[in-house]
mmCIF file with all atom_site columns, C-alpha atoms in Angstrom:
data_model
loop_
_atom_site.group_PDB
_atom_site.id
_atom_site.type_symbol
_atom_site.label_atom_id
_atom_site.label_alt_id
_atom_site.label_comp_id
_atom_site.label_asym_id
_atom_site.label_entity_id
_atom_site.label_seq_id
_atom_site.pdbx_PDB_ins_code
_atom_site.Cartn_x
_atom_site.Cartn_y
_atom_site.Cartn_z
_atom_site.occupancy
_atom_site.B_iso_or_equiv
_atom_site.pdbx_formal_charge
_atom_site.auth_seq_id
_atom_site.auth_comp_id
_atom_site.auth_asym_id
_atom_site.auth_atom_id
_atom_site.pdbx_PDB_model_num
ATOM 1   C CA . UNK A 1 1   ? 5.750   -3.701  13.761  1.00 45.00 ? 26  UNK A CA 1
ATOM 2   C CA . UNK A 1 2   ? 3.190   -6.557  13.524  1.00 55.00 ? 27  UNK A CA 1
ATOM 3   C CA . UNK A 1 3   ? 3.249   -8.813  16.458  1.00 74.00 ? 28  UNK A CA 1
ATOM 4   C CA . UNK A 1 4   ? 2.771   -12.198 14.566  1.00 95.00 ? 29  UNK A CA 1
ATOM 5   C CA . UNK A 1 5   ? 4.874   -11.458 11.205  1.00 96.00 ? 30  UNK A CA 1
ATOM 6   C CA . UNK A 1 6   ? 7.780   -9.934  12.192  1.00 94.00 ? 31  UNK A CA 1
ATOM 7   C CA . UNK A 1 7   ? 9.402   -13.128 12.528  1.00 95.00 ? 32  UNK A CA 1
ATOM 8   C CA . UNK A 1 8   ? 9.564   -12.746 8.625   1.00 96.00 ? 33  UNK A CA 1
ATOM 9   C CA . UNK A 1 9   ? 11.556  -8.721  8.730   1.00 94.00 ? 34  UNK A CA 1
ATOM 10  C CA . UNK A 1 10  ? 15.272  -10.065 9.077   1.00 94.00 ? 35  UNK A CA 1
ATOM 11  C CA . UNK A 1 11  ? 14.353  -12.242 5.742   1.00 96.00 ? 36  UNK A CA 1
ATOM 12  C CA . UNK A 1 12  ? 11.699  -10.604 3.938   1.00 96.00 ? 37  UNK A CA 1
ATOM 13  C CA . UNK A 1 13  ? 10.997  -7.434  5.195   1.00 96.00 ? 38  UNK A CA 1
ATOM 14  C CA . UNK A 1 14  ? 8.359   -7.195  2.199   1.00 97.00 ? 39  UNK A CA 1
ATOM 15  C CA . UNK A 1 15  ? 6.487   -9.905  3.289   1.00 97.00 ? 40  UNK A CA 1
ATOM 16  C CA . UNK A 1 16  ? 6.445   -8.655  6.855   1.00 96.00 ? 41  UNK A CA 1
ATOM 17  C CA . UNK A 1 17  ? 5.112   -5.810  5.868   1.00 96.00 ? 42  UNK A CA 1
ATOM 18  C CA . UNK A 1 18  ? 2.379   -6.714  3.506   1.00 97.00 ? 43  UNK A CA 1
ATOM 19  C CA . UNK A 1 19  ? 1.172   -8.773  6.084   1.00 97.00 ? 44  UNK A CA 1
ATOM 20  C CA . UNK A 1 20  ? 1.337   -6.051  8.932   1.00 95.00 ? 45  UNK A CA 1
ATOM 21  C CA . UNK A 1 21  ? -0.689  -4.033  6.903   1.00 96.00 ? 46  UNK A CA 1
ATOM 22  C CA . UNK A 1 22  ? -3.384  -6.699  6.203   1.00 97.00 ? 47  UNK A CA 1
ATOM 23  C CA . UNK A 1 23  ? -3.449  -6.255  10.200  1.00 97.00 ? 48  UNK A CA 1
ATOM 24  C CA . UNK A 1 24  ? -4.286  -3.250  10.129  1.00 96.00 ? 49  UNK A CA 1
ATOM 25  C CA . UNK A 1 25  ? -7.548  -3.566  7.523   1.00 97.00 ? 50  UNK A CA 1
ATOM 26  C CA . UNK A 1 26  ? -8.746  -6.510  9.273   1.00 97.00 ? 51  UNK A CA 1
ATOM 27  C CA . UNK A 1 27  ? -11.758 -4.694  10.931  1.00 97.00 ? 52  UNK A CA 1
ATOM 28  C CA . UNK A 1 28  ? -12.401 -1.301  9.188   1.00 97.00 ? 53  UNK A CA 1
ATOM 29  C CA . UNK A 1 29  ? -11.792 -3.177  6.278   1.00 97.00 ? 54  UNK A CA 1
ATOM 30  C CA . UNK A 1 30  ? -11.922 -6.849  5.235   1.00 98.00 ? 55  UNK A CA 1
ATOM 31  C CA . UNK A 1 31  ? -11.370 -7.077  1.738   1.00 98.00 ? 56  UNK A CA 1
ATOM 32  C CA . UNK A 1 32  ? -8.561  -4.542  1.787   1.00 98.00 ? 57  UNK A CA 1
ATOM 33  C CA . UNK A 1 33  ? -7.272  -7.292  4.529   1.00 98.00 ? 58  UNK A CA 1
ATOM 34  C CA . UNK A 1 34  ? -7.461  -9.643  1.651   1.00 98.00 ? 59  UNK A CA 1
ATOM 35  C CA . UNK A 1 35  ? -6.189  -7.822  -0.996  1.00 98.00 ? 60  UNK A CA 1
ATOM 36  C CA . UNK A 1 36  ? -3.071  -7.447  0.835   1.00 98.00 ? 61  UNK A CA 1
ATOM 37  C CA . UNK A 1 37  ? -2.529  -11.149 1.872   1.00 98.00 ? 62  UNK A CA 1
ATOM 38  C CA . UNK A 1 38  ? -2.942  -11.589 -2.061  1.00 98.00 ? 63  UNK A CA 1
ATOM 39  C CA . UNK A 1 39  ? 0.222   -9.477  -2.288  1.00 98.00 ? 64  UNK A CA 1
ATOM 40  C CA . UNK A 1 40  ? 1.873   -11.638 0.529   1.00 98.00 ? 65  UNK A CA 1
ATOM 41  C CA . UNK A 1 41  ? 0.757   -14.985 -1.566  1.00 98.00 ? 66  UNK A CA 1
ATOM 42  C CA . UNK A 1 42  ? 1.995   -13.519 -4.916  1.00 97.00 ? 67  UNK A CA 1
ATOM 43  C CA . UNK A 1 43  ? 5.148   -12.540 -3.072  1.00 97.00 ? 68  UNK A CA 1
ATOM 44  C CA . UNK A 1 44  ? 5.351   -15.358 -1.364  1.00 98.00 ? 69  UNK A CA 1
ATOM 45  C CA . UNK A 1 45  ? 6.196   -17.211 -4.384  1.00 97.00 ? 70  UNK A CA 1
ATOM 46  C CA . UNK A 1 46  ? 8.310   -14.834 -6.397  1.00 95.00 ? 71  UNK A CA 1
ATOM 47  C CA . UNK A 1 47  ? 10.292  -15.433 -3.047  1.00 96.00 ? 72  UNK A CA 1
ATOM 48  C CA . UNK A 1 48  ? 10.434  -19.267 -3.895  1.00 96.00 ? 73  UNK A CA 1
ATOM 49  C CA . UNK A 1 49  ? 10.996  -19.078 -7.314  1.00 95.00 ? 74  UNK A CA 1
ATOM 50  C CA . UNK A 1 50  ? 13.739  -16.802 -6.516  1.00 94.00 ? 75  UNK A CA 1
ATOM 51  C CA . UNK A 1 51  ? 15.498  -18.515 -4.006  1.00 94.00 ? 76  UNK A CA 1
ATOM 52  C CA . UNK A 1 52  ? 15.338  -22.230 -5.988  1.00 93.00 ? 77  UNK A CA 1
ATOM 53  C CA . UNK A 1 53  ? 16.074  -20.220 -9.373  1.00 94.00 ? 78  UNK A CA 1
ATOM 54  C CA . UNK A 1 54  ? 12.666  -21.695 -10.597 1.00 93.00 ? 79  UNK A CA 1
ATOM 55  C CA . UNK A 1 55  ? 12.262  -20.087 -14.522 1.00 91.00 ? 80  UNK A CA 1
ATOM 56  C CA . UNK A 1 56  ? 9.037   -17.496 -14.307 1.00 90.00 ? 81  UNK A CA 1
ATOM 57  C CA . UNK A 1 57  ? 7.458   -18.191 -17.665 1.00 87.00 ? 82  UNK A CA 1
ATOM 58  C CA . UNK A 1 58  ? 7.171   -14.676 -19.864 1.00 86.00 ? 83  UNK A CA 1
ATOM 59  C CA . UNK A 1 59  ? 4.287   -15.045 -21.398 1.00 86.00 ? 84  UNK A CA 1
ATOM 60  C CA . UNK A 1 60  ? 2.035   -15.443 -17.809 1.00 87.00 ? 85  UNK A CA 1
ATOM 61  C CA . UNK A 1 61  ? 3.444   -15.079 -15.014 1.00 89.00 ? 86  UNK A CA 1
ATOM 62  C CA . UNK A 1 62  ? 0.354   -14.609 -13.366 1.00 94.00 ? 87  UNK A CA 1
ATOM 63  C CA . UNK A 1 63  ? -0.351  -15.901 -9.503  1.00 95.00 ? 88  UNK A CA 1
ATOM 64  C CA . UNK A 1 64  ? -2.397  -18.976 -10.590 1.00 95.00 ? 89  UNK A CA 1
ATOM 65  C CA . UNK A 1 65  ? 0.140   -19.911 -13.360 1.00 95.00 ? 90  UNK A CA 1
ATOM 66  C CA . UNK A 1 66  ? 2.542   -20.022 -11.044 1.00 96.00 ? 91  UNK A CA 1
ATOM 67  C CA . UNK A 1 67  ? 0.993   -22.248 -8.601  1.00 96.00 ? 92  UNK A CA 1
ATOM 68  C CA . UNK A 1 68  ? 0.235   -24.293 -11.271 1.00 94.00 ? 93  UNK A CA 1
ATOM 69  C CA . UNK A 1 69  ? 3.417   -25.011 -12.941 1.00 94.00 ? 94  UNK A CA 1
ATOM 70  C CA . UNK A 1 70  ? 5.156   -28.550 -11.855 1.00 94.00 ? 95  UNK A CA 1
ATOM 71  C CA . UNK A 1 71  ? 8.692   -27.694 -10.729 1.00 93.00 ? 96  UNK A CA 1
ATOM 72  C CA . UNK A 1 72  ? 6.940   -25.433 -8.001  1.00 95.00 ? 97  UNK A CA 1
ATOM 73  C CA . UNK A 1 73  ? 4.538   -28.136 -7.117  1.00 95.00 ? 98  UNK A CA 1
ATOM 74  C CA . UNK A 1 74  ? 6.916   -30.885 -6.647  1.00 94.00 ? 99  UNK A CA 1
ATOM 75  C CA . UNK A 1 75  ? 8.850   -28.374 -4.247  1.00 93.00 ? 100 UNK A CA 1
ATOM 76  C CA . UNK A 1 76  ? 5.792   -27.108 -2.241  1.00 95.00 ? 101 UNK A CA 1
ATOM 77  C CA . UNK A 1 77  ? 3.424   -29.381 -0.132  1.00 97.00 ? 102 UNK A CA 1
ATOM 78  C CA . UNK A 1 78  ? -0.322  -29.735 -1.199  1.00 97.00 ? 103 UNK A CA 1
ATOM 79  C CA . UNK A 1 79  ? -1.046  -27.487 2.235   1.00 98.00 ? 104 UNK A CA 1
ATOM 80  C CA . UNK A 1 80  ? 1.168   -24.668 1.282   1.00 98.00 ? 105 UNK A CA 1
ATOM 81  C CA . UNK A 1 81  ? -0.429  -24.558 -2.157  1.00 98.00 ? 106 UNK A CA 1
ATOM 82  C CA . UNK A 1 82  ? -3.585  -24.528 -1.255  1.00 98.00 ? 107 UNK A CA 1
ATOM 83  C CA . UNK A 1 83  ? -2.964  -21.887 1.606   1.00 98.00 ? 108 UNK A CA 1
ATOM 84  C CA . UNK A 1 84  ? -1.934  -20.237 -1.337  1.00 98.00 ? 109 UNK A CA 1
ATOM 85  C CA . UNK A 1 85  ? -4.755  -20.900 -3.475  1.00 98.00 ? 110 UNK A CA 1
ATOM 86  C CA . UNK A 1 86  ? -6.930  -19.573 -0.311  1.00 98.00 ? 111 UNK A CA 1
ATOM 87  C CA . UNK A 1 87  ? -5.282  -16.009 -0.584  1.00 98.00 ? 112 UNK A CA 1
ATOM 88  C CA . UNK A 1 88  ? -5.534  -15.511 -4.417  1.00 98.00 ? 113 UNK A CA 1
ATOM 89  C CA . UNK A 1 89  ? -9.218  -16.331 -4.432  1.00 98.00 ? 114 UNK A CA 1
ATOM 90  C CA . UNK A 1 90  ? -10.122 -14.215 -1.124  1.00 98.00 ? 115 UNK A CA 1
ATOM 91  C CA . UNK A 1 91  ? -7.483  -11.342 -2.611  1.00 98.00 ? 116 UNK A CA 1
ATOM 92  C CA . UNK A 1 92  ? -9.434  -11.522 -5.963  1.00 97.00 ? 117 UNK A CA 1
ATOM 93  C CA . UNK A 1 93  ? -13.180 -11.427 -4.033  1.00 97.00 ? 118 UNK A CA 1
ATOM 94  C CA . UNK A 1 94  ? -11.823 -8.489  -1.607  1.00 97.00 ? 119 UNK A CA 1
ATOM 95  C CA . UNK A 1 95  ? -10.169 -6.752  -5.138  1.00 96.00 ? 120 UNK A CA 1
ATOM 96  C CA . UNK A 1 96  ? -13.192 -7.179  -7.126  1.00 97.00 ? 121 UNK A CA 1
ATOM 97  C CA . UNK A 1 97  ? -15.655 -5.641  -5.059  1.00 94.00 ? 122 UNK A CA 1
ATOM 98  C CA . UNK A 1 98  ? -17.065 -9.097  -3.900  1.00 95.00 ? 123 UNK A CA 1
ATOM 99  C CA . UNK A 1 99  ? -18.219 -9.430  0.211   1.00 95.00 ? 124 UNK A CA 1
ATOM 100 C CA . UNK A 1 100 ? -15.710 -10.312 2.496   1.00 97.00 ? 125 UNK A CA 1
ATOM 101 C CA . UNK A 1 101 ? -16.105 -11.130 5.669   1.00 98.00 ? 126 UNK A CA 1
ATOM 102 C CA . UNK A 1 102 ? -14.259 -10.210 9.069   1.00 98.00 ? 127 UNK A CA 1
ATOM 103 C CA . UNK A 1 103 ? -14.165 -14.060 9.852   1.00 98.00 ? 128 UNK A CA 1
ATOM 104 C CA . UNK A 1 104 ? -12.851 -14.917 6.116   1.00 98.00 ? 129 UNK A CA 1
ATOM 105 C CA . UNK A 1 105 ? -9.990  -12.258 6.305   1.00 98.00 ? 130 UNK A CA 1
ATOM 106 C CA . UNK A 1 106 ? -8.972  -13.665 9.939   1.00 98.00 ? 131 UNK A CA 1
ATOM 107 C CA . UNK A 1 107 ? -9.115  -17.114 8.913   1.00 98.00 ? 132 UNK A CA 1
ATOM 108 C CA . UNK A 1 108 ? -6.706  -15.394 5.587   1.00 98.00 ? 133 UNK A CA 1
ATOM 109 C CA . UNK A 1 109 ? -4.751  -14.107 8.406   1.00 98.00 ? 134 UNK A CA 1
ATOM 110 C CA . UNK A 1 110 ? -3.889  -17.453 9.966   1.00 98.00 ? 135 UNK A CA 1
ATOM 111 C CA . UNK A 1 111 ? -3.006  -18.869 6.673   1.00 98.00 ? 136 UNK A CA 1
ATOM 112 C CA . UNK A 1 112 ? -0.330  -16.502 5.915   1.00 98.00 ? 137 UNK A CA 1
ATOM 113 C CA . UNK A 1 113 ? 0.825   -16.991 9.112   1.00 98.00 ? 138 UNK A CA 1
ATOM 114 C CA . UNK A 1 114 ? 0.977   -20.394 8.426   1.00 98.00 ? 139 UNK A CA 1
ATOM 115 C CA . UNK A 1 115 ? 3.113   -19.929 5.468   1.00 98.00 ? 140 UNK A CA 1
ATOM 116 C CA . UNK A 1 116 ? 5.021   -17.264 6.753   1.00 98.00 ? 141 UNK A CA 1
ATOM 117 C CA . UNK A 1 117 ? 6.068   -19.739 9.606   1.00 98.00 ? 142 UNK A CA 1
ATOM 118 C CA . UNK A 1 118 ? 6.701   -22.780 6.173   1.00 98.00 ? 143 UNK A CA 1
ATOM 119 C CA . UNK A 1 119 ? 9.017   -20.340 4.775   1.00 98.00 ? 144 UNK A CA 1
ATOM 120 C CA . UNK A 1 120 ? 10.626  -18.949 7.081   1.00 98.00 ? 145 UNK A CA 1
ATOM 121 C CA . UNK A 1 121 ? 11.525  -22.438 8.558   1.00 97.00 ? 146 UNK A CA 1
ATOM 122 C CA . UNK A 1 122 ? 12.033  -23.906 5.279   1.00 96.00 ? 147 UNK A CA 1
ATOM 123 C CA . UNK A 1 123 ? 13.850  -21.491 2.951   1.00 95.00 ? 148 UNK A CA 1
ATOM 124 C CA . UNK A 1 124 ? 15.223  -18.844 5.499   1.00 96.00 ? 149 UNK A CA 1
ATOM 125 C CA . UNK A 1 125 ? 16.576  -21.579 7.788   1.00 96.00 ? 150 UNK A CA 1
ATOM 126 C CA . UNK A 1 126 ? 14.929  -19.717 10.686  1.00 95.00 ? 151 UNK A CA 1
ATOM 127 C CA . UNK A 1 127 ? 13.757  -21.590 14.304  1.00 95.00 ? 152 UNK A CA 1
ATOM 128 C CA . UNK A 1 128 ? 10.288  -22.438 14.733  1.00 95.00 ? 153 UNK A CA 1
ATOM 129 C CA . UNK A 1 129 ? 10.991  -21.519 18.797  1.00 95.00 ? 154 UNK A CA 1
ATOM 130 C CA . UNK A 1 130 ? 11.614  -17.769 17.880  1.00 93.00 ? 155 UNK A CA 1
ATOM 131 C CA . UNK A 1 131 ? 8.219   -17.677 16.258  1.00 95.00 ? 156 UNK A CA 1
ATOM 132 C CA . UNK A 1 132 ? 5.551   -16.502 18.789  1.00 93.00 ? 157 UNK A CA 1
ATOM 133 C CA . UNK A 1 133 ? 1.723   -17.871 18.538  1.00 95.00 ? 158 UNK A CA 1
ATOM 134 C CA . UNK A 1 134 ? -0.340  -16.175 16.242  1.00 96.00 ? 159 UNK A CA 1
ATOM 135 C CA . UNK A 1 135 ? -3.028  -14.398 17.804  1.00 95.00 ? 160 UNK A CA 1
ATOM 136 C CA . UNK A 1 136 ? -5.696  -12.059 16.095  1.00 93.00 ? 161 UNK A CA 1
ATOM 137 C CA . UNK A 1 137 ? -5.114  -8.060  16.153  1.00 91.00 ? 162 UNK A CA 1
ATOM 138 C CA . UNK A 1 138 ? -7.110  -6.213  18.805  1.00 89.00 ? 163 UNK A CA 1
ATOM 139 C CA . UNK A 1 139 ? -9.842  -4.421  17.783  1.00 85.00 ? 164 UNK A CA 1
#
């Protein structure tokens, strides 16, 4: 079990485990690392739009579309969005081949800590004093 996401299992055990597994590429291999905390962004928000019975358009319902659309941006802070916005672009770098650094996907990793910690607080209800500090994987 990851020790800084599983804070999230009770509530999302997907998200818990996306992000345990971005762990565990984070130094053989970085954009894997990323690709994953794309998946923990994209589910993320399906989680949001789920729990506020937000409408996913049909016709895109891609990650970017749904960060974009108003009723989720009047519900979600300018920080959480752009957390987001950090994920999709390093997930898409990592998933297209693209460099990725060890540095990048740890600074990924705080930011979907971040979030996990806004959700969890925020739409699970959950107490910030159960969380424990995030702290990098060892090597």
């Amino acid at each position: 079990m990851s020790t800084n996401f599983g804070f999230l299992n009770q509530h999302s055990p997907e998200l818990s485990t996306l992000a345990e597994f971005a762990e565990q590429y984070l130094y053989p291999d970085p954009p894997s690392c990323v690709v994953k905390l794309r998946s923990f962004a994209e589910e993320f928000v399906k989680t949001i739009y789920y729990k506020l019975g937000l409408a996913v358009p049909e016709d895109d319902s891609s990650l970017l579309n749904l960060l974009n659309l108003y009723e989720f941006k009047t519900w979600c802070p300018p920080e959480v969005i752009t957390k987001l916005h950090l994920l999709r672009k390093y997930g898409n770098r990592g998933a297209h081949g693209q460099q990725v650094s060890t540095k990048e996907a740890s600074i990924a990793l705080q930011e979907a800590f971040d979030l996990g910690q806004w959700i969890f607080i925020t739409l699970f209800r959950g107490h910030k004093e159960t969380i424990n500090r995030f702290s990098l994987p060892e090597k």
